[in-house]
Amino acid sequence: MAEKLTKKQLKAQQFKKSKEEREHDKSLKRAAEQEPAEEPAPAPKKRKTRRGKKGKSRQEHHNRFIVFVGNLDKETSQTELQAHFKSSSPDHIRLRPDKGIAFLEFEPKDNIQRRMDVALLQHKTILKGRQINVELTVGGGGNSNDRLQKLQQKNEKLINERRERIRNMVKQDKSSEKSSEKRQADQNTTNGVHPDRAKLLQ
């Protein structure tokens, strides 16, 4: 006797594929796996832009050279910083009063190296009663080992350049003192007479 099927079994039977259909589907899957389907390369994803950039890509901007300024008073204003670094004329100043730091940005122009050197000479100067630090930076953020090494190398190089600059200044001062002493000695011995004429008189 044939058993009577429940509604659930009848519905399952309607959706159940026949043996032939199942074998046909399996053969199609095997063929698809054996032949690697050549799919078109996925289109490159568009990079999201920040709203402030207004769709401009970063490649349009040139490299920026950034100098770090630390140990600032928390009440230091943008105009005070601008006045202090007037001689180096930075293009942009990013001030972080909550942390007591600032970043001076220099865009590439014909005299950028001189401007950055002038800014770096402001190291250990006094601003609002505090001795400020002015140092080079390495792009990016975080504390990765590579970045810290680059920063350390740049700062060591800067320290060596500062030492060399001080040595040269001391040498120039000594040479100018010697030359001024020599001039005074020459003037004292000749008593207002030209040295060649003094030789003739002797």
PDB file of N, CA and C in Angstrom, residues 9-106:
ATOM      1  N   GLN A   9       5.981  16.692   3.098  1.00  0.00           N
ATOM      2  CA  GLN A   9       6.662  15.782   2.183  1.00  0.00           C
ATOM      3  C   GLN A   9       6.305  16.084   0.738  1.00  0.00           C
ATOM      4  N   LEU A  10       5.029  16.436   0.496  1.00  0.00           N
ATOM      5  CA  LEU A  10       4.611  16.785  -0.864  1.00  0.00           C
ATOM      6  C   LEU A  10       5.350  18.031  -1.358  1.00  0.00           C
ATOM      7  N   LYS A  11       5.448  19.014  -0.504  1.00  0.00           N
ATOM      8  CA  LYS A  11       6.123  20.250  -0.892  1.00  0.00           C
ATOM      9  C   LYS A  11       7.597  19.985  -1.166  1.00  0.00           C
ATOM     10  N   ALA A  12       8.255  19.177  -0.336  1.00  0.00           N
ATOM     11  CA  ALA A  12       9.660  18.848  -0.525  1.00  0.00           C
ATOM     12  C   ALA A  12       9.855  18.104  -1.830  1.00  0.00           C
ATOM     13  N   GLN A  13       8.914  17.285  -2.196  1.00  0.00           N
ATOM     14  CA  GLN A  13       9.007  16.516  -3.435  1.00  0.00           C
ATOM     15  C   GLN A  13       8.923  17.433  -4.653  1.00  0.00           C
ATOM     16  N   GLN A  14       8.128  18.497  -4.548  1.00  0.00           N
ATOM     17  CA  GLN A  14       8.010  19.436  -5.656  1.00  0.00           C
ATOM     18  C   GLN A  14       9.349  20.134  -5.925  1.00  0.00           C
ATOM     19  N   PHE A  15      10.049  20.463  -4.869  1.00  0.00           N
ATOM     20  CA  PHE A  15      11.306  21.198  -5.030  1.00  0.00           C
ATOM     21  C   PHE A  15      12.503  20.286  -5.244  1.00  0.00           C
ATOM     22  N   LYS A  16      12.343  19.000  -4.965  1.00  0.00           N
ATOM     23  CA  LYS A  16      13.449  18.074  -5.096  1.00  0.00           C
ATOM     24  C   LYS A  16      13.734  17.828  -6.567  1.00  0.00           C
ATOM     25  N   LYS A  17      15.051  17.929  -6.913  1.00  0.00           N
ATOM     26  CA  LYS A  17      15.432  17.717  -8.304  1.00  0.00           C
ATOM     27  C   LYS A  17      15.521  16.223  -8.570  1.00  0.00           C
ATOM     28  N   SER A  18      15.299  15.887  -9.819  1.00  0.00           N
ATOM     29  CA  SER A  18      15.411  14.477 -10.196  1.00  0.00           C
ATOM     30  C   SER A  18      16.887  14.100 -10.259  1.00  0.00           C
ATOM     31  N   LYS A  19      17.141  12.795 -10.327  1.00  0.00           N
ATOM     32  CA  LYS A  19      18.506  12.300 -10.337  1.00  0.00           C
ATOM     33  C   LYS A  19      19.262  12.827 -11.544  1.00  0.00           C
ATOM     34  N   GLU A  20      18.610  12.880 -12.684  1.00  0.00           N
ATOM     35  CA  GLU A  20      19.248  13.376 -13.909  1.00  0.00           C
ATOM     36  C   GLU A  20      19.627  14.857 -13.773  1.00  0.00           C
ATOM     37  N   GLU A  21      18.737  15.648 -13.203  1.00  0.00           N
ATOM     38  CA  GLU A  21      19.021  17.081 -13.036  1.00  0.00           C
ATOM     39  C   GLU A  21      20.216  17.291 -12.104  1.00  0.00           C
ATOM     40  N   ARG A  22      20.281  16.489 -11.027  1.00  0.00           N
ATOM     41  CA  ARG A  22      21.388  16.624 -10.089  1.00  0.00           C
ATOM     42  C   ARG A  22      22.709  16.267 -10.753  1.00  0.00           C
ATOM     43  N   GLU A  23      22.732  15.203 -11.548  1.00  0.00           N
ATOM     44  CA  GLU A  23      23.962  14.793 -12.236  1.00  0.00           C
ATOM     45  C   GLU A  23      24.388  15.849 -13.253  1.00  0.00           C
ATOM     46  N   HIS A  24      23.434  16.439 -13.952  1.00  0.00           N
ATOM     47  CA  HIS A  24      23.722  17.487 -14.934  1.00  0.00           C
ATOM     48  C   HIS A  24      24.354  18.709 -14.245  1.00  0.00           C
ATOM     49  N   ASP A  25      23.804  19.114 -13.091  1.00  0.00           N
ATOM     50  CA  ASP A  25      24.355  20.248 -12.342  1.00  0.00           C
ATOM     51  C   ASP A  25      25.780  19.965 -11.869  1.00  0.00           C
ATOM     52  N   LYS A  26      26.021  18.705 -11.421  1.00  0.00           N
ATOM     53  CA  LYS A  26      27.357  18.335 -10.955  1.00  0.00           C
ATOM     54  C   LYS A  26      28.364  18.409 -12.094  1.00  0.00           C
ATOM     55  N   SER A  27      27.972  17.946 -13.277  1.00  0.00           N
ATOM     56  CA  SER A  27      28.901  17.974 -14.415  1.00  0.00           C
ATOM     57  C   SER A  27      29.218  19.418 -14.826  1.00  0.00           C
ATOM     58  N   LEU A  28      28.224  20.306 -14.750  1.00  0.00           N
ATOM     59  CA  LEU A  28      28.469  21.722 -15.062  1.00  0.00           C
ATOM     60  C   LEU A  28      29.451  22.348 -14.055  1.00  0.00           C
ATOM     61  N   LYS A  29      29.300  21.991 -12.790  1.00  0.00           N
ATOM     62  CA  LYS A  29      30.197  22.530 -11.767  1.00  0.00           C
ATOM     63  C   LYS A  29      31.622  22.055 -11.993  1.00  0.00           C
ATOM     64  N   ARG A  30      31.781  20.764 -12.325  1.00  0.00           N
ATOM     65  CA  ARG A  30      33.117  20.211 -12.577  1.00  0.00           C
ATOM     66  C   ARG A  30      33.775  20.902 -13.762  1.00  0.00           C
ATOM     67  N   ALA A  31      33.017  21.121 -14.822  1.00  0.00           N
ATOM     68  CA  ALA A  31      33.556  21.785 -16.012  1.00  0.00           C
ATOM     69  C   ALA A  31      33.986  23.217 -15.680  1.00  0.00           C
ATOM     70  N   ALA A  32      33.210  23.878 -14.867  1.00  0.00           N
ATOM     71  CA  ALA A  32      33.542  25.255 -14.495  1.00  0.00           C
ATOM     72  C   ALA A  32      34.809  25.294 -13.634  1.00  0.00           C
ATOM     73  N   GLU A  33      34.985  24.287 -12.785  1.00  0.00           N
ATOM     74  CA  GLU A  33      36.179  24.248 -11.941  1.00  0.00           C
ATOM     75  C   GLU A  33      37.420  23.907 -12.750  1.00  0.00           C
ATOM     76  N   GLN A  34      37.303  23.025 -13.733  1.00  0.00           N
ATOM     77  CA  GLN A  34      38.454  22.606 -14.534  1.00  0.00           C
ATOM     78  C   GLN A  34      38.924  23.718 -15.466  1.00  0.00           C
ATOM     79  N   GLU A  35      38.029  24.413 -16.076  1.00  0.00           N
ATOM     80  CA  GLU A  35      38.392  25.509 -16.971  1.00  0.00           C
ATOM     81  C   GLU A  35      38.386  26.808 -16.166  1.00  0.00           C
ATOM     82  N   PRO A  36      39.572  27.381 -15.936  1.00  0.00           N
ATOM     83  CA  PRO A  36      39.573  28.639 -15.185  1.00  0.00           C
ATOM     84  C   PRO A  36      38.885  29.722 -16.001  1.00  0.00           C
ATOM     85  N   ALA A  37      37.875  30.247 -15.416  1.00  0.00           N
ATOM     86  CA  ALA A  37      37.102  31.274 -16.116  1.00  0.00           C
ATOM     87  C   ALA A  37      37.918  32.560 -16.154  1.00  0.00           C
ATOM     88  N   GLU A  38      38.031  33.123 -17.349  1.00  0.00           N
ATOM     89  CA  GLU A  38      38.754  34.382 -17.503  1.00  0.00           C
ATOM     90  C   GLU A  38      37.795  35.524 -17.209  1.00  0.00           C
ATOM     91  N   GLU A  39      37.964  36.047 -16.011  1.00  0.00           N
ATOM     92  CA  GLU A  39      37.109  37.155 -15.614  1.00  0.00           C
ATOM     93  C   GLU A  39      37.840  38.457 -15.910  1.00  0.00           C
ATOM     94  N   PRO A  40      37.110  39.465 -16.264  1.00  0.00           N
ATOM     95  CA  PRO A  40      37.787  40.745 -16.474  1.00  0.00           C
ATOM     96  C   PRO A  40      38.388  41.238 -15.156  1.00  0.00           C
ATOM     97  N   ALA A  41      39.539  41.899 -15.266  1.00  0.00           N
ATOM     98  CA  ALA A  41      40.209  42.403 -14.069  1.00  0.00           C
ATOM     99  C   ALA A  41      39.283  43.380 -13.354  1.00  0.00           C
ATOM    100  N   PRO A  42      39.220  43.269 -12.040  1.00  0.00           N
ATOM    101  CA  PRO A  42      38.331  44.182 -11.321  1.00  0.00           C
ATOM    102  C   PRO A  42      38.811  45.623 -11.485  1.00  0.00           C
ATOM    103  N   ALA A  43      37.865  46.493 -11.642  1.00  0.00           N
ATOM    104  CA  ALA A  43      38.192  47.913 -11.827  1.00  0.00           C
ATOM    105  C   ALA A  43      38.865  48.432 -10.564  1.00  0.00           C
ATOM    106  N   PRO A  44      39.878  49.289 -10.711  1.00  0.00           N
ATOM    107  CA  PRO A  44      40.541  49.805  -9.511  1.00  0.00           C
ATOM    108  C   PRO A  44      39.556  50.605  -8.659  1.00  0.00           C
ATOM    109  N   LYS A  45      39.649  50.374  -7.364  1.00  0.00           N
ATOM    110  CA  LYS A  45      38.713  51.044  -6.462  1.00  0.00           C
ATOM    111  C   LYS A  45      39.040  52.523  -6.396  1.00  0.00           C
ATOM    112  N   LYS A  46      38.014  53.301  -6.317  1.00  0.00           N
ATOM    113  CA  LYS A  46      38.217  54.735  -6.176  1.00  0.00           C
ATOM    114  C   LYS A  46      38.595  55.018  -4.731  1.00  0.00           C
ATOM    115  N   ARG A  47      39.594  55.880  -4.576  1.00  0.00           N
ATOM    116  CA  ARG A  47      39.992  56.257  -3.224  1.00  0.00           C
ATOM    117  C   ARG A  47      39.020  57.297  -2.696  1.00  0.00           C
ATOM    118  N   LYS A  48      38.651  57.096  -1.468  1.00  0.00           N
ATOM    119  CA  LYS A  48      37.747  58.063  -0.860  1.00  0.00           C
ATOM    120  C   LYS A  48      38.524  59.334  -0.558  1.00  0.00           C
ATOM    121  N   THR A  49      37.884  60.442  -0.780  1.00  0.00           N
ATOM    122  CA  THR A  49      38.527  61.717  -0.477  1.00  0.00           C
ATOM    123  C   THR A  49      37.835  62.340   0.714  1.00  0.00           C
ATOM    124  N   ARG A  50      38.577  63.120   1.440  1.00  0.00           N
ATOM    125  CA  ARG A  50      37.979  63.817   2.569  1.00  0.00           C
ATOM    126  C   ARG A  50      37.201  65.001   2.049  1.00  0.00           C
ATOM    127  N   ARG A  51      36.241  65.406   2.809  1.00  0.00           N
ATOM    128  CA  ARG A  51      35.389  66.502   2.354  1.00  0.00           C
ATOM    129  C   ARG A  51      36.168  67.789   2.176  1.00  0.00           C
ATOM    130  N   GLY A  52      37.141  68.013   3.022  1.00  0.00           N
ATOM    131  CA  GLY A  52      37.893  69.256   2.955  1.00  0.00           C
ATOM    132  C   GLY A  52      38.732  69.370   1.693  1.00  0.00           C
ATOM    133  N   LYS A  53      39.083  68.243   1.088  1.00  0.00           N
ATOM    134  CA  LYS A  53      39.937  68.250  -0.095  1.00  0.00           C
ATOM    135  C   LYS A  53      39.171  68.615  -1.355  1.00  0.00           C
ATOM    136  N   LYS A  54      37.854  68.465  -1.326  1.00  0.00           N
ATOM    137  CA  LYS A  54      36.983  68.763  -2.463  1.00  0.00           C
ATOM    138  C   LYS A  54      37.400  68.000  -3.722  1.00  0.00           C
ATOM    139  N   GLY A  55      37.714  66.713  -3.546  1.00  0.00           N
ATOM    140  CA  GLY A  55      37.978  65.854  -4.690  1.00  0.00           C
ATOM    141  C   GLY A  55      39.373  65.957  -5.257  1.00  0.00           C
ATOM    142  N   LYS A  56      40.242  66.764  -4.694  1.00  0.00           N
ATOM    143  CA  LYS A  56      41.598  66.890  -5.224  1.00  0.00           C
ATOM    144  C   LYS A  56      42.422  65.723  -4.713  1.00  0.00           C
ATOM    145  N   SER A  57      43.226  65.165  -5.579  1.00  0.00           N
ATOM    146  CA  SER A  57      44.064  64.053  -5.157  1.00  0.00           C
ATOM    147  C   SER A  57      45.312  64.592  -4.481  1.00  0.00           C
ATOM    148  N   ARG A  58      45.961  63.729  -3.700  1.00  0.00           N
ATOM    149  CA  ARG A  58      47.161  64.150  -2.976  1.00  0.00           C
ATOM    150  C   ARG A  58      48.329  64.357  -3.930  1.00  0.00           C
ATOM    151  N   GLN A  59      48.292  63.761  -5.119  1.00  0.00           N
ATOM    152  CA  GLN A  59      49.416  63.856  -6.036  1.00  0.00           C
ATOM    153  C   GLN A  59      49.592  65.269  -6.572  1.00  0.00           C
ATOM    154  N   GLU A  60      48.555  66.075  -6.523  1.00  0.00           N
ATOM    155  CA  GLU A  60      48.669  67.439  -7.013  1.00  0.00           C
ATOM    156  C   GLU A  60      49.550  68.275  -6.097  1.00  0.00           C
ATOM    157  N   HIS A  61      49.602  67.913  -4.806  1.00  0.00           N
ATOM    158  CA  HIS A  61      50.396  68.679  -3.856  1.00  0.00           C
ATOM    159  C   HIS A  61      51.849  68.237  -3.946  1.00  0.00           C
ATOM    160  N   HIS A  62      52.756  69.179  -3.792  1.00  0.00           N
ATOM    161  CA  HIS A  62      54.172  68.859  -3.764  1.00  0.00           C
ATOM    162  C   HIS A  62      54.529  68.357  -2.375  1.00  0.00           C
ATOM    163  N   ASN A  63      55.751  67.852  -2.258  1.00  0.00           N
ATOM    164  CA  ASN A  63      56.218  67.452  -0.938  1.00  0.00           C
ATOM    165  C   ASN A  63      56.271  68.670  -0.038  1.00  0.00           C
ATOM    166  N   ARG A  64      55.867  68.468   1.196  1.00  0.00           N
ATOM    167  CA  ARG A  64      55.961  69.546   2.170  1.00  0.00           C
ATOM    168  C   ARG A  64      57.102  69.200   3.112  1.00  0.00           C
ATOM    169  N   PHE A  65      57.837  70.199   3.494  1.00  0.00           N
ATOM    170  CA  PHE A  65      58.904  70.009   4.450  1.00  0.00           C
ATOM    171  C   PHE A  65      58.411  70.582   5.772  1.00  0.00           C
ATOM    172  N   ILE A  66      58.451  69.746   6.802  1.00  0.00           N
ATOM    173  CA  ILE A  66      57.817  70.104   8.062  1.00  0.00           C
ATOM    174  C   ILE A  66      58.863  70.166   9.167  1.00  0.00           C
ATOM    175  N   VAL A  67      58.770  71.207   9.974  1.00  0.00           N
ATOM    176  CA  VAL A  67      59.641  71.392  11.130  1.00  0.00           C
ATOM    177  C   VAL A  67      58.759  71.375  12.373  1.00  0.00           C
ATOM    178  N   PHE A  68      59.192  70.623  13.376  1.00  0.00           N
ATOM    179  CA  PHE A  68      58.448  70.482  14.630  1.00  0.00           C
ATOM    180  C   PHE A  68      58.905  71.553  15.611  1.00  0.00           C
ATOM    181  N   VAL A  69      57.952  72.162  16.286  1.00  0.00           N
ATOM    182  CA  VAL A  69      58.256  73.140  17.338  1.00  0.00           C
ATOM    183  C   VAL A  69      57.591  72.642  18.614  1.00  0.00           C
ATOM    184  N   GLY A  70      58.381  72.409  19.646  1.00  0.00           N
ATOM    185  CA  GLY A  70      57.846  71.866  20.888  1.00  0.00           C
ATOM    186  C   GLY A  70      58.111  72.764  22.079  1.00  0.00           C
ATOM    187  N   ASN A  71      57.541  72.380  23.222  1.00  0.00           N
ATOM    188  CA  ASN A  71      57.665  73.077  24.501  1.00  0.00           C
ATOM    189  C   ASN A  71      57.096  74.495  24.429  1.00  0.00           C
ATOM    190  N   LEU A  72      55.995  74.633  23.702  1.00  0.00           N
ATOM    191  CA  LEU A  72      55.339  75.940  23.613  1.00  0.00           C
ATOM    192  C   LEU A  72      54.417  76.143  24.805  1.00  0.00           C
ATOM    193  N   ASP A  73      54.201  77.394  25.150  1.00  0.00           N
ATOM    194  CA  ASP A  73      53.223  77.740  26.172  1.00  0.00           C
ATOM    195  C   ASP A  73      51.833  77.457  25.597  1.00  0.00           C
ATOM    196  N   LYS A  74      50.925  76.982  26.429  1.00  0.00           N
ATOM    197  CA  LYS A  74      49.598  76.606  25.922  1.00  0.00           C
ATOM    198  C   LYS A  74      48.790  77.804  25.437  1.00  0.00           C
ATOM    199  N   GLU A  75      49.153  79.010  25.877  1.00  0.00           N
ATOM    200  CA  GLU A  75      48.450  80.213  25.430  1.00  0.00           C
ATOM    201  C   GLU A  75      49.118  80.869  24.220  1.00  0.00           C
ATOM    202  N   THR A  76      50.109  80.223  23.633  1.00  0.00           N
ATOM    203  CA  THR A  76      50.792  80.799  22.469  1.00  0.00           C
ATOM    204  C   THR A  76      49.823  80.855  21.297  1.00  0.00           C
ATOM    205  N   SER A  77      49.772  82.001  20.634  1.00  0.00           N
ATOM    206  CA  SER A  77      48.842  82.157  19.512  1.00  0.00           C
ATOM    207  C   SER A  77      49.581  82.009  18.186  1.00  0.00           C
ATOM    208  N   GLN A  78      48.798  81.882  17.143  1.00  0.00           N
ATOM    209  CA  GLN A  78      49.329  81.739  15.784  1.00  0.00           C
ATOM    210  C   GLN A  78      50.143  82.977  15.396  1.00  0.00           C
ATOM    211  N   THR A  79      49.661  84.148  15.753  1.00  0.00           N
ATOM    212  CA  THR A  79      50.357  85.385  15.374  1.00  0.00           C
ATOM    213  C   THR A  79      51.690  85.515  16.105  1.00  0.00           C
ATOM    214  N   GLU A  80      51.752  85.055  17.358  1.00  0.00           N
ATOM    215  CA  GLU A  80      53.022  85.095  18.091  1.00  0.00           C
ATOM    216  C   GLU A  80      54.047  84.169  17.451  1.00  0.00           C
ATOM    217  N   LEU A  81      53.585  82.992  17.041  1.00  0.00           N
ATOM    218  CA  LEU A  81      54.493  82.068  16.351  1.00  0.00           C
ATOM    219  C   LEU A  81      54.952  82.660  15.021  1.00  0.00           C
ATOM    220  N   GLN A  82      54.011  83.258  14.298  1.00  0.00           N
ATOM    221  CA  GLN A  82      54.331  83.874  13.008  1.00  0.00           C
ATOM    222  C   GLN A  82      55.385  84.966  13.204  1.00  0.00           C
ATOM    223  N   ALA A  83      55.246  85.744  14.267  1.00  0.00           N
ATOM    224  CA  ALA A  83      56.204  86.817  14.538  1.00  0.00           C
ATOM    225  C   ALA A  83      57.568  86.251  14.936  1.00  0.00           C
ATOM    226  N   HIS A  84      57.571  85.170  15.732  1.00  0.00           N
ATOM    227  CA  HIS A  84      58.830  84.581  16.184  1.00  0.00           C
ATOM    228  C   HIS A  84      59.613  83.979  15.014  1.00  0.00           C
ATOM    229  N   PHE A  85      58.892  83.336  14.088  1.00  0.00           N
ATOM    230  CA  PHE A  85      59.539  82.696  12.938  1.00  0.00           C
ATOM    231  C   PHE A  85      59.430  83.563  11.687  1.00  0.00           C
ATOM    232  N   LYS A  86      59.333  84.864  11.867  1.00  0.00           N
ATOM    233  CA  LYS A  86      59.178  85.795  10.743  1.00  0.00           C
ATOM    234  C   LYS A  86      60.348  85.684   9.766  1.00  0.00           C
ATOM    235  N   SER A  87      61.560  85.489  10.279  1.00  0.00           N
ATOM    236  CA  SER A  87      62.745  85.452   9.421  1.00  0.00           C
ATOM    237  C   SER A  87      62.758  84.237   8.502  1.00  0.00           C
ATOM    238  N   SER A  88      62.115  83.135   8.919  1.00  0.00           N
ATOM    239  CA  SER A  88      62.092  81.944   8.065  1.00  0.00           C
ATOM    240  C   SER A  88      60.858  81.893   7.183  1.00  0.00           C
ATOM    241  N   SER A  89      59.877  82.709   7.467  1.00  0.00           N
ATOM    242  CA  SER A  89      58.614  82.822   6.720  1.00  0.00           C
ATOM    243  C   SER A  89      58.037  81.476   6.285  1.00  0.00           C
ATOM    244  N   PRO A  90      57.535  80.657   7.251  1.00  0.00           N
ATOM    245  CA  PRO A  90      56.905  79.385   6.884  1.00  0.00           C
ATOM    246  C   PRO A  90      55.608  79.622   6.119  1.00  0.00           C
ATOM    247  N   ASP A  91      55.266  78.681   5.224  1.00  0.00           N
ATOM    248  CA  ASP A  91      54.054  78.824   4.418  1.00  0.00           C
ATOM    249  C   ASP A  91      52.790  78.581   5.247  1.00  0.00           C
ATOM    250  N   HIS A  92      52.848  77.595   6.137  1.00  0.00           N
ATOM    251  CA  HIS A  92      51.696  77.287   6.997  1.00  0.00           C
ATOM    252  C   HIS A  92      52.206  76.977   8.398  1.00  0.00           C
ATOM    253  N   ILE A  93      51.392  77.300   9.381  1.00  0.00           N
ATOM    254  CA  ILE A  93      51.695  76.935  10.765  1.00  0.00           C
ATOM    255  C   ILE A  93      50.489  76.191  11.315  1.00  0.00           C
ATOM    256  N   ARG A  94      50.728  74.946  11.751  1.00  0.00           N
ATOM    257  CA  ARG A  94      49.670  74.169  12.395  1.00  0.00           C
ATOM    258  C   ARG A  94      49.959  74.173  13.894  1.00  0.00           C
ATOM    259  N   LEU A  95      49.102  74.779  14.654  1.00  0.00           N
ATOM    260  CA  LEU A  95      49.303  74.941  16.088  1.00  0.00           C
ATOM    261  C   LEU A  95      48.418  73.968  16.850  1.00  0.00           C
ATOM    262  N   ARG A  96      49.003  73.259  17.816  1.00  0.00           N
ATOM    263  CA  ARG A  96      48.252  72.363  18.700  1.00  0.00           C
ATOM    264  C   ARG A  96      48.423  72.871  20.129  1.00  0.00           C
ATOM    265  N   PRO A  97      47.614  73.867  20.533  1.00  0.00           N
ATOM    266  CA  PRO A  97      47.820  74.471  21.855  1.00  0.00           C
ATOM    267  C   PRO A  97      47.581  73.498  23.002  1.00  0.00           C
ATOM    268  N   ASP A  98      46.697  72.506  22.805  1.00  0.00           N
ATOM    269  CA  ASP A  98      46.430  71.552  23.878  1.00  0.00           C
ATOM    270  C   ASP A  98      47.668  70.732  24.221  1.00  0.00           C
ATOM    271  N   LYS A  99      48.531  70.483  23.231  1.00  0.00           N
ATOM    272  CA  LYS A  99      49.748  69.710  23.462  1.00  0.00           C
ATOM    273  C   LYS A  99      50.983  70.595  23.597  1.00  0.00           C
ATOM    274  N   GLY A 100      50.838  71.863  23.271  1.00  0.00           N
ATOM    275  CA  GLY A 100      51.979  72.771  23.361  1.00  0.00           C
ATOM    276  C   GLY A 100      52.987  72.555  22.248  1.00  0.00           C
ATOM    277  N   ILE A 101      52.491  72.183  21.058  1.00  0.00           N
ATOM    278  CA  ILE A 101      53.378  71.957  19.914  1.00  0.00           C
ATOM    279  C   ILE A 101      52.834  72.680  18.693  1.00  0.00           C
ATOM    280  N   ALA A 102      53.691  72.779  17.684  1.00  0.00           N
ATOM    281  CA  ALA A 102      53.277  73.357  16.408  1.00  0.00           C
ATOM    282  C   ALA A 102      54.119  72.726  15.313  1.00  0.00           C
ATOM    283  N   PHE A 103      53.625  72.805  14.090  1.00  0.00           N
ATOM    284  CA  PHE A 103      54.358  72.330  12.924  1.00  0.00           C
ATOM    285  C   PHE A 103      54.461  73.470  11.929  1.00  0.00           C
ATOM    286  N   LEU A 104      55.675  73.750  11.492  1.00  0.00           N
ATOM    287  CA  LEU A 104      55.900  74.760  10.461  1.00  0.00           C
ATOM    288  C   LEU A 104      56.041  74.026   9.141  1.00  0.00           C
ATOM    289  N   GLU A 105      55.215  74.377   8.163  1.00  0.00           N
ATOM    290  CA  GLU A 105      55.250  73.713   6.861  1.00  0.00           C
ATOM    291  C   GLU A 105      55.871  74.643   5.830  1.00  0.00           C
ATOM    292  N   PHE A 106      56.807  74.086   5.072  1.00  0.00           N
ATOM    293  CA  PHE A 106      57.471  74.829   4.006  1.00  0.00           C
ATOM    294  C   PHE A 106      57.181  74.124   2.695  1.00  0.00           C
TER     295      PHE A 106
END
